[in-house]
Amino acid sequence: MLNDTVNPAITYSLSRRRFLKGLGLVAGGLVLGTLPGMAQSTIPIGGLYPLTGAAALFGPKFVQTAQLAVDQVNAAGGPLDRSLNLVVKDSGSAPQQATSAIQELINLSGVPAVSGAATSFATVAVAPIAAANEVVLISPSAATTELTTLDDHDFVFRTFPSNALQGVALAKLALQEKFKTLSVIHRNDSFANTLAGALVKAFQARGGTVLEDVSYPPNETSFRSALERANRSNPDVIVPIPLAEDGLLLIKQAFQLGIEKLRLWPSSIKNQEFVDDLVKTLGKGALEGIEGTFPSMPQSLSAKRYAAQYQQRFGEAPTPFTANVYDSLFVIALAIQAAGKATGPAIRDALRTIANPPGQVVGVDEFAKAKDLLGQGKAINYSGASGPVDFDEHGDVLAPVGIYEIHDGKIVETGKIPAN
Amino acid sequence: MSLWNDFVGQLPQLLAYGLVTASVLGLGAVGWSFLYRIFNFANFAHGDLMTLGAYWGLLFNVGWRLPWSLAFPLAIVATIGSALFIDRVFYRPLRRRGSAVLLISSAGMALVLRNTLRLFWGQSVHSYDLGFHQAILVLPGVRLTPEALIGMAFALVVTLGLFGLLQYTRMGKALRAAADDLDLARVCGMSLTWITRWTWVLGAGLAAVGGIVLGVEQHLLYPLMGWNLLLPIFAAAVLGGLDHPSGALLGALVIGVGEELFGFFFPNYRPALALVVLIGLLLWRPAGLLGGRS
């Protein structure tokens, strides 16, 4: 009997609670429902850059450059008359950090396209996730050859040339300098492994002899035994292929040991800040005449305009890879405008249309002009800060490789090795 | 020439490199095992405490343009001060919650320290205002830089000084008593504050010396410099047995020399050696090389 009197009360109170809960959910849904409506005016675009870890030196520069591109696009009216909203996440120092960061970008921020990641290992790690979620990924600086052959349903692009090109150029430069034998000492990651692989293959194919191919783990702290190993058969030159600041420790330890053969450098240490630090400790003389290769920057009007605008806004000359960052954002904006909607597949399908010939050439900070042309139904061909930005069937760009030399403590660009 | 012949030819040189590596590992490991013995927790922030010491040196040597002879002692004092401050506001309230809580919080403190340094000094690399020297012939077949020699001498003097302190002074005896049995030591009238203070003075002081020696010897400072050494430091400390600091020094010698010899054959697996040796030794002698108890 007691149960009979209690039960209805419980049922009642439960059902009332359920009712209130339902009401709350509906109300919450209404509030949340307005959010996408409000967000209708802005399009979130991901920026997946290294703010911590070995490549963190580049991250802040990437963020400010991406913001520059986004601001310019927005000032010109934005794609589809909406503005872009740059959402930055840290790709960190390990692949798992990068993968959780891109999942946040995709699932929480709902981005249709991401500029990043910066390093090869992070890009290789996040590419399958982007492809599976039908989100476009454009890396501004990953050079690994692994991206070319990736099964990515064409969602993965880059504005930075593949290592395959630079490896051949390094080999040509070595032969040009009359080096007959060489050793490589490289970091064990996807950037350095594939660049070293391309260099070794190209150097041997052209008649050179590779004596030692030594790799060292990321976060290595002492290179002494690895350097002795690389030097053991007395090569004409030792090519260091680090990711970034690990190269400084490597080069300093080589000089400490009296191994002064690290005289052919790749793009990853073409960084005036590094050279300044080396000059401070080693002196200018030790570095004089060191040569290296890098994906070349064009001397086009677009590139000059970019350099001037960067200088004006940040008070310094553009740092490495930032032109490629700028282009990665700019082509996303153009693709959204051309596609008429901001979804991953639409952006993917429009990217080659707006970036490759044929079409009227548009360049840096010419979003308004591009918008006009597209509005008139005309084709456009973006030629950007880092080069012509023409994507091939793998989403790779082709670029001539430049040669630099260290002269009087400064990095000087001296020439070019044409692509192919 | 075969790789083995080259290895034998280079052996004295590689052994010398091993001693250089061991000197920095030793400074870290002795301090780490000392903290471990007294507080009974594995300090994950020890590598970053070394980095902090190196960066204090950078502030005084490069920022304030003091000569190194003034800048580096100041940096040691500043690191000890920082460690005492961290202990007071951070570890002390957690101490009663057990060593697992302390361990996890020290991993958090490692992140705080590293990123605070990033905040003030940025991501980029730095170096002390000291001359650069190439390796000179020390013995037949052995070339080392003056910096490496000075660093090794420093490591030797500082650790010997510590052993002397622990062995022969009243304070050292008290600290050893606290390390053996903290509760008993407190019952006998030693104040926990006093023990805590001197433990950090010695532990953080050694960490600072280690960080500065590393920065001088490598001519390079970067936010990850100490963190990257944490694993071999653990290995060295555990390998030597945690009973006496000299065990940590012996462990550092084994790991440091082993890494450089091994690294000539397998440069890519050099850091893995610390773990392999550790696993093997824990199977064979769980108490460590010098350990009396298991």
mmCIF file of N, CA and C in Angstrom, chain A residues 161-274:
data_model
loop_
_atom_site.group_PDB
_atom_site.id
_atom_site.type_symbol
_atom_site.label_atom_id
_atom_site.label_comp_id
_atom_site.label_asym_id
_atom_site.label_seq_id
_atom_site.Cartn_x
_atom_site.Cartn_y
_atom_site.Cartn_z
ATOM 1 N N PRO A 161 58.138 22.524 -52.530
ATOM 2 C CA PRO A 161 58.515 21.423 -53.426
ATOM 3 C C PRO A 161 59.027 20.191 -52.681
ATOM 4 N N SER A 162 58.842 19.042 -53.291
ATOM 5 C CA SER A 162 59.245 17.764 -52.706
ATOM 6 C C SER A 162 60.766 17.652 -52.625
ATOM 7 N N ASN A 163 61.220 16.840 -51.674
ATOM 8 C CA ASN A 163 62.638 16.554 -51.506
ATOM 9 C C ASN A 163 63.286 15.945 -52.724
ATOM 10 N N ALA A 164 62.475 15.283 -53.564
ATOM 11 C CA ALA A 164 63.043 14.626 -54.741
ATOM 12 C C ALA A 164 63.829 15.645 -55.562
ATOM 13 N N LEU A 165 63.288 16.889 -55.665
ATOM 14 C CA LEU A 165 63.951 17.926 -56.450
ATOM 15 C C LEU A 165 65.237 18.393 -55.765
ATOM 16 N N GLN A 166 65.146 18.637 -54.434
ATOM 17 C CA GLN A 166 66.315 19.172 -53.750
ATOM 18 C C GLN A 166 67.445 18.148 -53.648
ATOM 19 N N GLY A 167 67.078 16.860 -53.524
ATOM 20 C CA GLY A 167 68.104 15.825 -53.448
ATOM 21 C C GLY A 167 68.957 15.800 -54.702
ATOM 22 N N VAL A 168 68.298 15.894 -55.854
ATOM 23 C CA VAL A 168 69.019 15.918 -57.135
ATOM 24 C C VAL A 168 69.903 17.169 -57.208
ATOM 25 N N ALA A 169 69.347 18.293 -56.764
ATOM 26 C CA ALA A 169 70.106 19.548 -56.837
ATOM 27 C C ALA A 169 71.346 19.484 -55.949
ATOM 28 N N LEU A 170 71.217 18.913 -54.747
ATOM 29 C CA LEU A 170 72.378 18.785 -53.852
ATOM 30 C C LEU A 170 73.462 17.929 -54.497
ATOM 31 N N ALA A 171 73.028 16.831 -55.147
ATOM 32 C CA ALA A 171 73.990 15.950 -55.806
ATOM 33 C C ALA A 171 74.701 16.684 -56.936
ATOM 34 N N LYS A 172 73.931 17.451 -57.721
ATOM 35 C CA LYS A 172 74.546 18.210 -58.829
ATOM 36 C C LYS A 172 75.552 19.225 -58.296
ATOM 37 N N LEU A 173 75.164 19.895 -57.205
ATOM 38 C CA LEU A 173 76.044 20.911 -56.621
ATOM 39 C C LEU A 173 77.335 20.269 -56.106
ATOM 40 N N ALA A 174 77.210 19.079 -55.499
ATOM 41 C CA ALA A 174 78.397 18.382 -54.992
ATOM 42 C C ALA A 174 79.360 18.059 -56.124
ATOM 43 N N LEU A 175 78.822 17.586 -57.255
ATOM 44 C CA LEU A 175 79.679 17.244 -58.387
ATOM 45 C C LEU A 175 80.293 18.486 -59.008
ATOM 46 N N GLN A 176 79.504 19.554 -59.035
ATOM 47 C CA GLN A 176 79.990 20.830 -59.554
ATOM 48 C C GLN A 176 81.194 21.316 -58.743
ATOM 49 N N GLU A 177 81.173 21.022 -57.431
ATOM 50 C CA GLU A 177 82.282 21.419 -56.558
ATOM 51 C C GLU A 177 83.416 20.402 -56.580
ATOM 52 N N LYS A 178 83.345 19.415 -57.507
ATOM 53 C CA LYS A 178 84.387 18.396 -57.692
ATOM 54 C C LYS A 178 84.524 17.464 -56.481
ATOM 55 N N PHE A 179 83.433 17.312 -55.711
ATOM 56 C CA PHE A 179 83.467 16.310 -54.649
ATOM 57 C C PHE A 179 83.177 14.951 -55.271
ATOM 58 N N LYS A 180 84.091 13.987 -55.070
ATOM 59 C CA LYS A 180 83.867 12.669 -55.665
ATOM 60 C C LYS A 180 83.262 11.686 -54.672
ATOM 61 N N THR A 181 83.548 11.908 -53.381
ATOM 62 C CA THR A 181 82.990 11.025 -52.357
ATOM 63 C C THR A 181 82.286 11.888 -51.323
ATOM 64 N N LEU A 182 81.184 11.370 -50.806
ATOM 65 C CA LEU A 182 80.515 12.112 -49.734
ATOM 66 C C LEU A 182 79.917 11.177 -48.701
ATOM 67 N N SER A 183 79.719 11.721 -47.498
ATOM 68 C CA SER A 183 78.977 11.021 -46.458
ATOM 69 C C SER A 183 77.800 11.897 -46.065
ATOM 70 N N VAL A 184 76.730 11.265 -45.651
ATOM 71 C CA VAL A 184 75.557 12.003 -45.189
ATOM 72 C C VAL A 184 75.375 11.721 -43.714
ATOM 73 N N ILE A 185 75.042 12.755 -42.932
ATOM 74 C CA ILE A 185 74.658 12.530 -41.542
ATOM 75 C C ILE A 185 73.322 13.224 -41.347
ATOM 76 N N HIS A 186 72.292 12.443 -41.143
ATOM 77 C CA HIS A 186 70.955 13.029 -41.155
ATOM 78 C C HIS A 186 70.100 12.551 -39.999
ATOM 79 N N ARG A 187 69.155 13.393 -39.632
ATOM 80 C CA ARG A 187 68.187 13.076 -38.595
ATOM 81 C C ARG A 187 67.272 11.956 -39.089
ATOM 82 N N ASN A 188 66.850 11.133 -38.178
ATOM 83 C CA ASN A 188 65.957 10.043 -38.557
ATOM 84 C C ASN A 188 64.506 10.516 -38.476
ATOM 85 N N ASP A 189 64.070 11.245 -39.501
ATOM 86 C CA ASP A 189 62.648 11.594 -39.597
ATOM 87 C C ASP A 189 62.279 11.664 -41.070
ATOM 88 N N SER A 190 61.008 11.873 -41.373
ATOM 89 C CA SER A 190 60.640 11.673 -42.769
ATOM 90 C C SER A 190 61.224 12.745 -43.686
ATOM 91 N N PHE A 191 61.416 13.977 -43.182
ATOM 92 C CA PHE A 191 62.052 14.994 -44.032
ATOM 93 C C PHE A 191 63.481 14.587 -44.388
ATOM 94 N N ALA A 192 64.283 14.342 -43.347
ATOM 95 C CA ALA A 192 65.710 14.104 -43.578
ATOM 96 C C ALA A 192 65.961 12.754 -44.232
ATOM 97 N N ASN A 193 65.193 11.738 -43.857
ATOM 98 C CA ASN A 193 65.387 10.425 -44.482
ATOM 99 C C ASN A 193 65.154 10.486 -45.983
ATOM 100 N N THR A 194 64.073 11.153 -46.403
ATOM 101 C CA THR A 194 63.772 11.148 -47.836
ATOM 102 C C THR A 194 64.719 12.072 -48.598
ATOM 103 N N LEU A 195 65.162 13.174 -47.960
ATOM 104 C CA LEU A 195 66.120 14.039 -48.647
ATOM 105 C C LEU A 195 67.468 13.325 -48.789
ATOM 106 N N ALA A 196 67.897 12.672 -47.706
ATOM 107 C CA ALA A 196 69.158 11.922 -47.775
ATOM 108 C C ALA A 196 69.048 10.824 -48.834
ATOM 109 N N GLY A 197 67.900 10.152 -48.865
ATOM 110 C CA GLY A 197 67.694 9.092 -49.849
ATOM 111 C C GLY A 197 67.787 9.613 -51.270
ATOM 112 N N ALA A 198 67.148 10.755 -51.513
ATOM 113 C CA ALA A 198 67.174 11.334 -52.863
ATOM 114 C C ALA A 198 68.581 11.771 -53.241
ATOM 115 N N LEU A 199 69.308 12.342 -52.269
ATOM 116 C CA LEU A 199 70.684 12.787 -52.523
ATOM 117 C C LEU A 199 71.580 11.593 -52.846
ATOM 118 N N VAL A 200 71.511 10.553 -52.017
ATOM 119 C CA VAL A 200 72.360 9.367 -52.215
ATOM 120 C C VAL A 200 72.108 8.760 -53.595
ATOM 121 N N LYS A 201 70.847 8.619 -53.937
ATOM 122 C CA LYS A 201 70.483 8.013 -55.215
ATOM 123 C C LYS A 201 71.001 8.844 -56.391
ATOM 124 N N ALA A 202 70.775 10.162 -56.299
ATOM 125 C CA ALA A 202 71.171 11.031 -57.409
ATOM 126 C C ALA A 202 72.687 11.119 -57.535
ATOM 127 N N PHE A 203 73.392 11.141 -56.381
ATOM 128 C CA PHE A 203 74.851 11.266 -56.410
ATOM 129 C C PHE A 203 75.483 10.002 -57.005
ATOM 130 N N GLN A 204 74.958 8.843 -56.613
ATOM 131 C CA GLN A 204 75.489 7.591 -57.155
ATOM 132 C C GLN A 204 75.160 7.449 -58.639
ATOM 133 N N ALA A 205 73.957 7.882 -59.030
ATOM 134 C CA ALA A 205 73.552 7.770 -60.432
ATOM 135 C C ALA A 205 74.447 8.619 -61.328
ATOM 136 N N ARG A 206 75.051 9.664 -60.748
ATOM 137 C CA ARG A 206 75.914 10.535 -61.538
ATOM 138 C C ARG A 206 77.396 10.200 -61.352
ATOM 139 N N GLY A 207 77.680 9.040 -60.780
ATOM 140 C CA GLY A 207 79.064 8.581 -60.702
ATOM 141 C C GLY A 207 79.777 8.875 -59.405
ATOM 142 N N GLY A 208 79.126 9.500 -58.449
ATOM 143 C CA GLY A 208 79.775 9.765 -57.167
ATOM 144 C C GLY A 208 79.711 8.550 -56.249
ATOM 145 N N THR A 209 80.544 8.563 -55.212
ATOM 146 C CA THR A 209 80.547 7.450 -54.257
ATOM 147 C C THR A 209 80.058 7.951 -52.893
ATOM 148 N N VAL A 210 79.089 7.257 -52.341
ATOM 149 C CA VAL A 210 78.609 7.593 -51.000
ATOM 150 C C VAL A 210 79.272 6.652 -50.009
ATOM 151 N N LEU A 211 80.055 7.217 -49.084
ATOM 152 C CA LEU A 211 80.837 6.369 -48.181
ATOM 153 C C LEU A 211 80.046 5.951 -46.942
ATOM 154 N N GLU A 212 79.393 6.899 -46.286
ATOM 155 C CA GLU A 212 78.624 6.563 -45.081
ATOM 156 C C GLU A 212 77.292 7.289 -45.136
ATOM 157 N N ASP A 213 76.258 6.603 -44.731
ATOM 158 C CA ASP A 213 74.938 7.217 -44.614
ATOM 159 C C ASP A 213 74.501 7.013 -43.158
ATOM 160 N N VAL A 214 74.771 8.022 -42.335
ATOM 161 C CA VAL A 214 74.578 7.899 -40.889
ATOM 162 C C VAL A 214 73.316 8.649 -40.488
ATOM 163 N N SER A 215 72.459 8.011 -39.710
ATOM 164 C CA SER A 215 71.307 8.750 -39.218
ATOM 165 C C SER A 215 71.347 8.799 -37.692
ATOM 166 N N TYR A 216 70.741 9.858 -37.144
ATOM 167 C CA TYR A 216 70.719 10.006 -35.685
ATOM 168 C C TYR A 216 69.282 10.247 -35.247
ATOM 169 N N PRO A 217 68.945 9.870 -34.014
ATOM 170 C CA PRO A 217 67.552 9.993 -33.573
ATOM 171 C C PRO A 217 67.181 11.451 -33.293
ATOM 172 N N PRO A 218 65.898 11.784 -33.428
ATOM 173 C CA PRO A 218 65.450 13.107 -33.003
ATOM 174 C C PRO A 218 65.799 13.294 -31.521
ATOM 175 N N ASN A 219 65.999 14.525 -31.106
ATOM 176 C CA ASN A 219 66.385 14.852 -29.720
ATOM 177 C C ASN A 219 67.755 14.319 -29.343
ATOM 178 N N GLU A 220 68.613 14.065 -30.326
ATOM 179 C CA GLU A 220 69.980 13.640 -30.028
ATOM 180 C C GLU A 220 70.721 14.784 -29.345
ATOM 181 N N THR A 221 71.575 14.436 -28.382
ATOM 182 C CA THR A 221 72.294 15.479 -27.651
ATOM 183 C C THR A 221 73.787 15.462 -27.916
ATOM 184 N N SER A 222 74.316 14.340 -28.376
ATOM 185 C CA SER A 222 75.749 14.287 -28.664
ATOM 186 C C SER A 222 75.962 13.612 -30.011
ATOM 187 N N PHE A 223 76.666 14.314 -30.894
ATOM 188 C CA PHE A 223 76.858 13.798 -32.255
ATOM 189 C C PHE A 223 78.277 13.298 -32.475
ATOM 190 N N ARG A 224 79.052 13.217 -31.386
ATOM 191 C CA ARG A 224 80.480 12.961 -31.572
ATOM 192 C C ARG A 224 80.736 11.620 -32.229
ATOM 193 N N SER A 225 80.134 10.559 -31.702
ATOM 194 C CA SER A 225 80.444 9.246 -32.279
ATOM 195 C C SER A 225 79.851 9.114 -33.684
ATOM 196 N N ALA A 226 78.670 9.725 -33.917
ATOM 197 C CA ALA A 226 78.082 9.683 -35.256
ATOM 198 C C ALA A 226 78.970 10.433 -36.254
ATOM 199 N N LEU A 227 79.570 11.549 -35.813
ATOM 200 C CA LEU A 227 80.446 12.315 -36.698
ATOM 201 C C LEU A 227 81.722 11.538 -37.014
ATOM 202 N N GLU A 228 82.284 10.895 -35.992
ATOM 203 C CA GLU A 228 83.480 10.077 -36.253
ATOM 204 C C GLU A 228 83.153 8.969 -37.255
ATOM 205 N N ARG A 229 81.960 8.430 -37.110
ATOM 206 C CA ARG A 229 81.529 7.376 -38.028
ATOM 207 C C ARG A 229 81.396 7.921 -39.457
ATOM 208 N N ALA A 230 80.782 9.088 -39.598
ATOM 209 C CA ALA A 230 80.584 9.657 -40.935
ATOM 210 C C ALA A 230 81.923 10.005 -41.585
ATOM 211 N N ASN A 231 82.890 10.340 -40.734
ATOM 212 C CA ASN A 231 84.172 10.810 -41.253
ATOM 213 C C ASN A 231 85.187 9.682 -41.432
ATOM 214 N N ARG A 232 84.817 8.455 -41.093
ATOM 215 C CA ARG A 232 85.839 7.416 -40.932
ATOM 216 C C ARG A 232 86.555 7.041 -42.227
ATOM 217 N N SER A 233 85.875 7.141 -43.375
ATOM 218 C CA SER A 233 86.553 6.789 -44.621
ATOM 219 C C SER A 233 87.046 8.019 -45.377
ATOM 220 N N ASN A 234 87.133 9.124 -44.637
ATOM 221 C CA ASN A 234 87.697 10.354 -45.178
ATOM 222 C C ASN A 234 87.011 10.841 -46.461
ATOM 223 N N PRO A 235 85.725 11.152 -46.395
ATOM 224 C CA PRO A 235 85.007 11.648 -47.577
ATOM 225 C C PRO A 235 85.450 13.068 -47.944
ATOM 226 N N ASP A 236 85.183 13.459 -49.194
ATOM 227 C CA ASP A 236 85.506 14.826 -49.619
ATOM 228 C C ASP A 236 84.609 15.840 -48.912
ATOM 229 N N VAL A 237 83.373 15.435 -48.664
ATOM 230 C CA VAL A 237 82.435 16.360 -48.030
ATOM 231 C C VAL A 237 81.439 15.543 -47.203
ATOM 232 N N ILE A 238 80.963 16.147 -46.102
ATOM 233 C CA ILE A 238 79.908 15.527 -45.306
ATOM 234 C C ILE A 238 78.687 16.436 -45.391
ATOM 235 N N VAL A 239 77.551 15.888 -45.795
ATOM 236 C CA VAL A 239 76.334 16.690 -45.920
ATOM 237 C C VAL A 239 75.474 16.473 -44.671
ATOM 238 N N PRO A 240 75.281 17.523 -43.853
ATOM 239 C CA PRO A 240 74.403 17.383 -42.695
ATOM 240 C C PRO A 240 72.962 17.640 -43.120
ATOM 241 N N ILE A 241 72.035 16.789 -42.704
ATOM 242 C CA ILE A 241 70.624 17.050 -43.009
ATOM 243 C C ILE A 241 69.821 17.005 -41.708
ATOM 244 N N PRO A 242 69.824 18.120 -40.979
ATOM 245 C CA PRO A 242 69.054 18.199 -39.743
ATOM 246 C C PRO A 242 67.661 18.755 -40.019
ATOM 247 N N LEU A 243 66.847 18.805 -38.975
ATOM 248 C CA LEU A 243 65.523 19.402 -39.129
ATOM 249 C C LEU A 243 65.597 20.908 -38.926
ATOM 250 N N ALA A 244 66.271 21.328 -37.870
ATOM 251 C CA ALA A 244 66.377 22.762 -37.577
ATOM 252 C C ALA A 244 67.541 22.979 -36.619
ATOM 253 N N GLU A 245 67.214 23.268 -35.335
ATOM 254 C CA GLU A 245 68.266 23.654 -34.406
ATOM 255 C C GLU A 245 69.197 22.494 -34.052
ATOM 256 N N ASP A 246 68.760 21.247 -34.299
ATOM 257 C CA ASP A 246 69.688 20.129 -34.097
ATOM 258 C C ASP A 246 70.909 20.297 -34.991
ATOM 259 N N GLY A 247 70.733 21.005 -36.122
ATOM 260 C CA GLY A 247 71.855 21.245 -37.025
ATOM 261 C C GLY A 247 72.938 22.095 -36.398
ATOM 262 N N LEU A 248 72.543 23.022 -35.518
ATOM 263 C CA LEU A 248 73.540 23.883 -34.881
ATOM 264 C C LEU A 248 74.469 23.080 -33.993
ATOM 265 N N LEU A 249 73.866 22.197 -33.200
ATOM 266 C CA LEU A 249 74.666 21.369 -32.305
ATOM 267 C C LEU A 249 75.585 20.469 -33.126
ATOM 268 N N LEU A 250 75.032 19.911 -34.192
ATOM 269 C CA LEU A 250 75.797 19.027 -35.068
ATOM 270 C C LEU A 250 76.996 19.756 -35.673
ATOM 271 N N ILE A 251 76.753 20.943 -36.204
ATOM 272 C CA ILE A 251 77.827 21.683 -36.876
ATOM 273 C C ILE A 251 78.865 22.156 -35.864
ATOM 274 N N LYS A 252 78.400 22.621 -34.697
ATOM 275 C CA LYS A 252 79.358 23.071 -33.679
ATOM 276 C C LYS A 252 80.224 21.920 -33.186
ATOM 277 N N GLN A 253 79.592 20.762 -32.965
ATOM 278 C CA GLN A 253 80.395 19.633 -32.490
ATOM 279 C C GLN A 253 81.385 19.184 -33.554
ATOM 280 N N ALA A 254 80.979 19.260 -34.833
ATOM 281 C CA ALA A 254 81.911 18.908 -35.901
ATOM 282 C C ALA A 254 83.128 19.825 -35.877
ATOM 283 N N PHE A 255 82.888 21.126 -35.720
ATOM 284 C CA PHE A 255 84.019 22.065 -35.668
ATOM 285 C C PHE A 255 84.876 21.819 -34.431
ATOM 286 N N GLN A 256 84.224 21.506 -33.310
ATOM 287 C CA GLN A 256 84.982 21.214 -32.096
ATOM 288 C C GLN A 256 85.934 20.043 -32.314
ATOM 289 N N LEU A 257 85.467 19.045 -33.057
ATOM 290 C CA LEU A 257 86.294 17.860 -33.288
ATOM 291 C C LEU A 257 87.280 18.073 -34.422
ATOM 292 N N GLY A 258 87.233 19.241 -35.033
ATOM 293 C CA GLY A 258 88.148 19.504 -36.138
ATOM 294 C C GLY A 258 87.694 18.877 -37.454
ATOM 295 N N ILE A 259 86.438 18.459 -37.528
ATOM 296 C CA ILE A 259 85.902 17.924 -38.788
ATOM 297 C C ILE A 259 85.265 19.098 -39.530
ATOM 298 N N GLU A 260 86.012 19.660 -40.482
ATOM 299 C CA GLU A 260 85.535 20.888 -41.130
ATOM 300 C C GLU A 260 85.025 20.588 -42.534
ATOM 301 N N LYS A 261 84.293 19.513 -42.667
ATOM 302 C CA LYS A 261 83.850 19.088 -43.997
ATOM 303 C C LYS A 261 82.366 19.252 -44.208
ATOM 304 N N LEU A 262 81.667 19.826 -43.243
ATOM 305 C CA LEU A 262 80.216 19.954 -43.398
ATOM 306 C C LEU A 262 79.940 21.207 -44.219
ATOM 307 N N ARG A 263 80.266 21.154 -45.505
ATOM 308 C CA ARG A 263 80.281 22.362 -46.318
ATOM 309 C C ARG A 263 79.219 22.374 -47.411
ATOM 310 N N LEU A 264 78.253 21.461 -47.296
ATOM 311 C CA LEU A 264 77.165 21.436 -48.273
ATOM 312 C C LEU A 264 75.877 21.272 -47.470
ATOM 313 N N TRP A 265 75.041 22.310 -47.481
ATOM 314 C CA TRP A 265 73.905 22.336 -46.566
ATOM 315 C C TRP A 265 72.579 22.262 -47.327
ATOM 316 N N PRO A 266 71.576 21.652 -46.706
ATOM 317 C CA PRO A 266 70.240 21.655 -47.307
ATOM 318 C C PRO A 266 69.441 22.878 -46.862
ATOM 319 N N SER A 267 68.190 22.927 -47.266
ATOM 320 C CA SER A 267 67.353 24.096 -46.989
ATOM 321 C C SER A 267 67.032 24.262 -45.514
ATOM 322 N N SER A 268 67.039 23.152 -44.746
ATOM 323 C CA SER A 268 66.546 23.249 -43.371
ATOM 324 C C SER A 268 67.427 24.114 -42.479
ATOM 325 N N ILE A 269 68.682 24.339 -42.872
ATOM 326 C CA ILE A 269 69.506 25.231 -42.052
ATOM 327 C C ILE A 269 69.838 26.519 -42.796
ATOM 328 N N LYS A 270 69.115 26.803 -43.869
ATOM 329 C CA LYS A 270 69.265 28.108 -44.523
ATOM 330 C C LYS A 270 68.462 29.110 -43.703
ATOM 331 N N ASN A 271 69.083 29.594 -42.665
ATOM 332 C CA ASN A 271 68.394 30.431 -41.698
ATOM 333 C C ASN A 271 69.432 31.401 -41.135
ATOM 334 N N GLN A 272 69.238 32.689 -41.406
ATOM 335 C CA GLN A 272 70.240 33.674 -41.009
ATOM 336 C C GLN A 272 70.442 33.683 -39.491
ATOM 337 N N GLU A 273 69.363 33.402 -38.749
ATOM 338 C CA GLU A 273 69.484 33.359 -37.285
ATOM 339 C C GLU A 273 70.493 32.288 -36.855
ATOM 340 N N PHE A 274 70.440 31.125 -37.517
ATOM 341 C CA PHE A 274 71.386 30.050 -37.226
ATOM 342 C C PHE A 274 72.804 30.483 -37.583
#
